[in-house]
XYZ file of C-alpha atoms in Angstrom:
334
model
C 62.098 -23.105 -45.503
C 65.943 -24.476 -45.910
C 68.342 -26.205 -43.653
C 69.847 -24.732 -41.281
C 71.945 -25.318 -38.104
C 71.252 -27.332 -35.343
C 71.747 -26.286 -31.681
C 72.244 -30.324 -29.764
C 69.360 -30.787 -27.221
C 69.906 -32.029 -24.163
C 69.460 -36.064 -23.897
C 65.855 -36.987 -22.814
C 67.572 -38.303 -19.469
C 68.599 -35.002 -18.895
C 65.353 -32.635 -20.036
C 62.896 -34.829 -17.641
C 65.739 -33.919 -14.807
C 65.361 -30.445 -15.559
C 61.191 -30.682 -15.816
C 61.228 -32.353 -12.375
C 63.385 -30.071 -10.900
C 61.245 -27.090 -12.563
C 58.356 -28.863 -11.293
C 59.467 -29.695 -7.825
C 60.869 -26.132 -7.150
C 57.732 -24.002 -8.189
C 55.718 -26.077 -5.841
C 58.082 -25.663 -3.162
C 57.516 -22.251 -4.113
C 54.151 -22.029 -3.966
C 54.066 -24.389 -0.711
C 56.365 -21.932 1.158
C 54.002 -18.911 -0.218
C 50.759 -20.503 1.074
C 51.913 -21.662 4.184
C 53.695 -17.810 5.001
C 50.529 -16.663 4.074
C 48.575 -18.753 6.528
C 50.910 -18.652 8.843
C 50.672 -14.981 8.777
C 47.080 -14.953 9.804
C 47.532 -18.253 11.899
C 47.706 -21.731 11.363
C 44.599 -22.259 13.651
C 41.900 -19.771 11.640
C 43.266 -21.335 7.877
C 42.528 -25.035 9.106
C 39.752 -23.638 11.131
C 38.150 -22.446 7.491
C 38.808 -25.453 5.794
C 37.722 -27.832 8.472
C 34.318 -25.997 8.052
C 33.535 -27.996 4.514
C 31.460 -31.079 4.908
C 32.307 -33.319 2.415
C 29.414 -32.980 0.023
C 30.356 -29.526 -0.443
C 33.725 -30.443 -1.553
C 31.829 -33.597 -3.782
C 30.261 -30.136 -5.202
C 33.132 -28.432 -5.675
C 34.972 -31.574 -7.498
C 31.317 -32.667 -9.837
C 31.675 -28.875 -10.926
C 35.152 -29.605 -11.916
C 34.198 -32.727 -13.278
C 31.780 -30.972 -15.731
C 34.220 -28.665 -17.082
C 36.836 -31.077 -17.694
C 33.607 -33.659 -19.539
C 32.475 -30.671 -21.815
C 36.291 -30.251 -23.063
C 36.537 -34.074 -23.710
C 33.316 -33.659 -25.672
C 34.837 -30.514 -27.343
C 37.881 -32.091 -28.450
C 35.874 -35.442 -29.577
C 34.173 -32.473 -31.992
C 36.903 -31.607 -33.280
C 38.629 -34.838 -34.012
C 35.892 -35.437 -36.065
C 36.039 -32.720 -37.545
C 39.780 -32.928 -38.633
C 38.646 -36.792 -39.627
C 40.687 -39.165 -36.640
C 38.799 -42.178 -36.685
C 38.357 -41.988 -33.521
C 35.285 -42.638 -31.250
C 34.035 -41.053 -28.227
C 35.204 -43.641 -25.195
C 38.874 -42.938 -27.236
C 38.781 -39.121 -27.410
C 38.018 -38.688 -23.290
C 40.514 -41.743 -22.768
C 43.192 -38.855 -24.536
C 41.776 -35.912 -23.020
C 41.565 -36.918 -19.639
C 44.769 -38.732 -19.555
C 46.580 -35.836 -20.848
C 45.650 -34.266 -17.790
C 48.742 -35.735 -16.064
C 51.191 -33.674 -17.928
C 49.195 -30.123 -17.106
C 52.294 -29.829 -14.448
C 54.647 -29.562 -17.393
C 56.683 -26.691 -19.193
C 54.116 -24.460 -21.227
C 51.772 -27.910 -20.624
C 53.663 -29.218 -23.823
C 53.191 -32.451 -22.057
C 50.138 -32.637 -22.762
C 50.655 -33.222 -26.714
C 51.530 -37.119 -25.191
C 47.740 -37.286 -26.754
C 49.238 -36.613 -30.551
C 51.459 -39.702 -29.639
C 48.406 -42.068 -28.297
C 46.559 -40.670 -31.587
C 49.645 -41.900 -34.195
C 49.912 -44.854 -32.363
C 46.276 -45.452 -32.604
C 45.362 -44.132 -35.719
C 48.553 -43.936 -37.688
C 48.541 -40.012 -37.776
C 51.510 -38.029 -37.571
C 51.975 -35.452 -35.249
C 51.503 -32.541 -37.757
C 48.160 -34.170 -38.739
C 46.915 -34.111 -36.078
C 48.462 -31.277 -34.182
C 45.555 -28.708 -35.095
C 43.597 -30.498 -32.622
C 45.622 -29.394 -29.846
C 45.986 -25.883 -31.322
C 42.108 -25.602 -31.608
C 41.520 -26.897 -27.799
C 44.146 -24.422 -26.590
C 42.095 -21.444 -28.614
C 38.958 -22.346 -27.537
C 39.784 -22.486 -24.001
C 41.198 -19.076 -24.414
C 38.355 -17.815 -26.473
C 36.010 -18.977 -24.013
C 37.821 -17.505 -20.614
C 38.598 -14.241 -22.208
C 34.674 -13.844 -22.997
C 33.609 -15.003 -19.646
C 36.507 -12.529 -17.974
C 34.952 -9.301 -20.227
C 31.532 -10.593 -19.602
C 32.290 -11.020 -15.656
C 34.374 -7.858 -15.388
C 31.350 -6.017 -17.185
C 28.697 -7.246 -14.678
C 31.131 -7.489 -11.048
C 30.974 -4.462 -9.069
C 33.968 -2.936 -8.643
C 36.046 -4.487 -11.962
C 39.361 -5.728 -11.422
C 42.227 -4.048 -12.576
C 44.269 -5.485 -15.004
C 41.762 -7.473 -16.573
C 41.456 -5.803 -19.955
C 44.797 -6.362 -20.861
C 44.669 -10.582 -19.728
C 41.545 -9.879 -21.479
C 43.019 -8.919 -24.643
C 45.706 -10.847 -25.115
C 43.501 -14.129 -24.495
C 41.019 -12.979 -27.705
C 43.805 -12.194 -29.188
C 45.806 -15.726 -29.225
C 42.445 -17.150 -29.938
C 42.082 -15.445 -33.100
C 45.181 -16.316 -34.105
C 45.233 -19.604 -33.306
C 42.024 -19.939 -35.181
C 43.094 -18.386 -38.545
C 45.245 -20.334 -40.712
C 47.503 -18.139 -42.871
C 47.850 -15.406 -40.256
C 49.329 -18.665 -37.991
C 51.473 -19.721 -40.526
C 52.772 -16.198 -41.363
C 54.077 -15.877 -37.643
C 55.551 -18.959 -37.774
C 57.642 -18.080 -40.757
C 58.973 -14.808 -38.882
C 59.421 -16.711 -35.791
C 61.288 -18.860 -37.879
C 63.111 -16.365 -39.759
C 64.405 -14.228 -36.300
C 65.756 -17.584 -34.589
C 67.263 -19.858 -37.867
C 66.944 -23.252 -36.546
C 64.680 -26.093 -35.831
C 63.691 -25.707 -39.688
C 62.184 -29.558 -39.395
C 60.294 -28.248 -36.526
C 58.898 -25.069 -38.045
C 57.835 -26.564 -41.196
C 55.732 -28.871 -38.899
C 53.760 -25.749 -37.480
C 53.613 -24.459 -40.619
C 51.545 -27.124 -42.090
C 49.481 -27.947 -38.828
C 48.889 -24.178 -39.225
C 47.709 -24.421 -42.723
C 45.451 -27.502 -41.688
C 43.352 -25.399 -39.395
C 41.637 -24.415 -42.274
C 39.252 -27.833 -41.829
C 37.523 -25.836 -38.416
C 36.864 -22.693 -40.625
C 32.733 -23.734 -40.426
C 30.091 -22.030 -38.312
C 28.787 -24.348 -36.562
C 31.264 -26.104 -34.771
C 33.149 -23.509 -33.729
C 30.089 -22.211 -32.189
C 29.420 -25.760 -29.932
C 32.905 -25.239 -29.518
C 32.784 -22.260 -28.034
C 29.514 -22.765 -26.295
C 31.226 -26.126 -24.759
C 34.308 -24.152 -23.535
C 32.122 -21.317 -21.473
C 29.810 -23.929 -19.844
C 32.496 -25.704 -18.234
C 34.569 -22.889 -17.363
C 31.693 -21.248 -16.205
C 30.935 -24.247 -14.175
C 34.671 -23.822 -12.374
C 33.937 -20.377 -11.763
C 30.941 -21.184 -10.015
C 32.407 -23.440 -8.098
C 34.771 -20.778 -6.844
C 31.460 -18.533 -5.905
C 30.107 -21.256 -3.855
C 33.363 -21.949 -2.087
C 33.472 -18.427 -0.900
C 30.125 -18.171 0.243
C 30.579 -21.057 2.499
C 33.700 -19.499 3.766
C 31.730 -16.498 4.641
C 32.689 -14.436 1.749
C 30.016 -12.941 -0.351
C 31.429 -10.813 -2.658
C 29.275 -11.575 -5.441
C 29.304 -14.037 -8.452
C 30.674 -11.992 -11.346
C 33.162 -11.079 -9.122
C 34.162 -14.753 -8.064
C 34.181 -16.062 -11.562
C 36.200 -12.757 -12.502
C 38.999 -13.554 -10.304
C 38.686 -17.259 -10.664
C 39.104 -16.702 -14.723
C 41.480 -13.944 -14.092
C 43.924 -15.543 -12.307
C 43.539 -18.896 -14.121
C 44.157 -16.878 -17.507
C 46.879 -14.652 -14.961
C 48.921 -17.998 -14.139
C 48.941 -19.684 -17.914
C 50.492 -16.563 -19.183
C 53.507 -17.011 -16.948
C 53.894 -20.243 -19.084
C 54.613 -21.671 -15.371
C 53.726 -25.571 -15.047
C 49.773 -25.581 -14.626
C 50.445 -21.378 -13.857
C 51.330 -22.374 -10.824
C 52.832 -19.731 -8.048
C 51.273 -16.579 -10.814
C 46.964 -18.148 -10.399
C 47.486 -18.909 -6.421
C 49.299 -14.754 -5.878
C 46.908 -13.432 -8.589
C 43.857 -14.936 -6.838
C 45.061 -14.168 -3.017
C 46.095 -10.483 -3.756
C 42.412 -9.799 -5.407
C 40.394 -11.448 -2.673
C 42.836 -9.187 -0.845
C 42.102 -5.995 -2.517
C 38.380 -6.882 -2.364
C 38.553 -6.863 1.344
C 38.524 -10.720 1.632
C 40.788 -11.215 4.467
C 43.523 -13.418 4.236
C 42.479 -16.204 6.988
C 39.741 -16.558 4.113
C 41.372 -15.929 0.820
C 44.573 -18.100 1.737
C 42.451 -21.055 2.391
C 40.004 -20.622 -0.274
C 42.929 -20.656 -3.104
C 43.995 -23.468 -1.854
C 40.834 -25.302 -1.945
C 39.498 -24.363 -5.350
C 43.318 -25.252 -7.172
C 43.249 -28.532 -5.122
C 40.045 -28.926 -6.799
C 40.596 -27.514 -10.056
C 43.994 -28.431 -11.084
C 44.878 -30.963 -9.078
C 42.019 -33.061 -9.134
C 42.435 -32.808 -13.022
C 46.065 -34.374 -12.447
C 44.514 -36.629 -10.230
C 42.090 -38.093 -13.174
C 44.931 -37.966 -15.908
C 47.713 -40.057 -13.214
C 44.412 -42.536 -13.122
C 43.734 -42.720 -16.849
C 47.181 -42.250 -18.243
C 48.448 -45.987 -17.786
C 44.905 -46.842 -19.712
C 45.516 -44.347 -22.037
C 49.423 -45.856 -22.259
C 48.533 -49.499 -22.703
C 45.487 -48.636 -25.045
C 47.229 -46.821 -27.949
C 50.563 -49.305 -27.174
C 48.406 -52.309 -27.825
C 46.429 -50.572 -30.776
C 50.233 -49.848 -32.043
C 50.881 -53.652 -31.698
C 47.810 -54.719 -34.023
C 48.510 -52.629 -36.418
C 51.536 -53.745 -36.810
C 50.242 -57.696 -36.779
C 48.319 -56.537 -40.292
C-alpha cells in the first residue's frame, strides 16, 4: 500500500460528543418505542407482568447471563494464548468483562479499549494483538448463526427472515476466520476508498496473523464455548416467557432471542439497540404473543442481557483502567 491523502478527523473532544449524542438519542428512541408500545396495551397490564417476577427468577435470568458472558472470557483467555499474550486468566476476564462498558458504542469499536489495556500490559501493539478481537467477534457469529439454523430447523412455525441473518452471520465468520481471503478484502476496501493507508495496512497484517488460530482444536472449544453461553441466554429468554404465560416453545424462544440479537448487531446500532427490541416485539407479535406480554418481556431479557453486561464492564472498567495503567508504570521503572 502507498500514501495517500488524509481526510482531518474530528478532535477526540468532538467524536465522544457525537458518540454520546448517538448514544443518548437511540435510547430515547427505543425508550419512546417501549413505552408507546406499553402504553398501547396499558401501563397497568406491562407493570402488572413484570411485577409478577420474584426475584430469584430474575437472579435466574441474570446467572444465565452470567454464564454466557464467563464462557466468552474463557474463550478469549484461549485465544490469547493461543496468539502468545502473556497473559493469565484473572487478566483476560479483567479485559473481557471490562470491555463490556463500551458495548453501547458505534459498531462496539469501543470495545477494542481491551487492545489498549493489553499494550499497556504486555507491550503489544494494537495490530498484534488485534486478531484477538477479530476471532471473538467470529466466533460469536459462528456460534449464533448455528444455534439460529439449528433453532429455526427444530421451532414450529420458522421465522421468516432468518435464513438470510442466518447467512450472512456464517458468512462473516468464515471470513473473519480465513486469513488471506481477510486480507484480500481489505486491500479492495482499501483500494475503492484511498485513504487511511496507515490504518489499512494495520488490518492487513492483523489479517495475515489470524493464521496462528488455523488449528482444530481450538477453534472447536471455541466454538463449543460460544454456543453454550449463547445457548444459555436463549434459555433464559424461554424461561422468561413461560413465566409470563407464554409458551411458545424453546426453539422458538432461542430463535427469536438469537434472531433479533444477530437482527440488532447488523444495524451496526450501539449494542443493536432500537433493531433487537422491534425485531423481538414484532415476532412475539406474529407468533400470537400479545403485546401486554411481548413488550414487557423484551424489556426484561435486554435489561438482563445487555445491560447487565454494561453493568459488569462500568464495575470492572476502573480495575481494568488502573490495572494495565499501573502495569504501564512498571514497565516503564525497568
Amino acid at each position: 500500500m502507498t500514501l495517500s491523502r488524509h481526510t482531518p478527523s474530528a478532535p477526540p473532544a468532538a467524536r465522544r460528543w457525537r458518540d454520546r449524542a448517538l448514544i443518548a438519542g437511540l435510547l430515547g428512541l427505543v425508550g419512546l418505542g417501549l413505552a408507546g408500545l406499553a402504553s398501547a396495551t396499558g401501563w397497568r397490564e406491562t407493570l402488572a407482568q413484570i411485577a409478577r417476577l420474584h426475584l430469584w427468577q430474575i437472579a435466574a435470568l441474570l446467572g444465565l447471563s452470567l454464564a454466557n458472558y464467563l464462557m466468552r472470557s474463557a474463550r478469549w483467555h484461549l485465544l490469547a494464548r493461543r496468539l502468545g499474550l502473556p497473559t493469565t486468566l484473572a487478566q483476560d476476564i479483567r479485559h473481557y468483562l471490562g470491555g463490556f462498558a463500551m458495548s453501547v458504542t458505534p459498531g462496539r469499536v469501543g470495545e477494542l479499549v481491551r487492545m489498549r489495556w493489553l499494550r499497556r500490559e504486555t507491550g503489544w501493539a494494537i495490530e498484534r494483538s488485534a486478531p484477538l478481537a477479530l476471532m471473538d467477534r467470529a466466533g460469536d457469529l459462528a456460534a449464533m448463526g448455528l444455534i439460529l439454523a439449528l433453532a429455526v430447523s427444530l421451532a414450529a412455525g420458522g421465522i421468516a427472515g432468518a435464513l438470510p441473518v442466518t447467512l450472512l452471520a456464517l458468512a462473516a465468520a468464515v471470513v473473519a476466520t480465513r486469513p488471506r481471503l481477510l486480507a484480500a478484502l481489505v486491500t479492495l476496501a482499501y483500494r475503492a476508498l484511498g485513504r487511511f493507508p496507515r490504518l489499512f495496512a494495520r488490518a492487513r497484517a492483523a489479517a495475515r496473523s489470524l493464521a496462528r488460530f488455523s488449528h482444530g482444536p481450538t477453534l472447536g472449544l471455541v466454538l463449543t464455548l460460544g454456543l453454550m453461553g449463547w445457548m444459555a441466554e436463549g434459555y433464559a429468554f424461554h424461561l422468561l416467557l413461560g413465566w409470563m404465560g407464554a409458551e411458545i416453545g424453546l426453539w422458538k424462544a432461542i430463535a427469536i432471542f438469537v434472531f433479533a440479537t444477530l437482527a440488532g448487531g447488523l444495524t451496526g446500532a450501539p449494542g443493536g439497540l432500537g433493531g433487537a427490541e422491534a425485531a423481538m416485539v414484532a415476532l412475539l407479535s406474529l407468533d400470537g404473543v400479545p403485546l401486554e406480554i411481548s413488550v414487557p418481556a423484551t424489556a426484561v431479557i435486554r435489561l438482563t442481557t445487555l445491560w447487565f453486561a454494561i453493568a459488569i464492564g462500568l464495575a470492572t472498567f476502573p480495575l481494568a483502567e488502573r490495572a494495565s495503567l499501573k502495569a504501564q508504570e512498571q514497565g516503564a521503572e525497568k
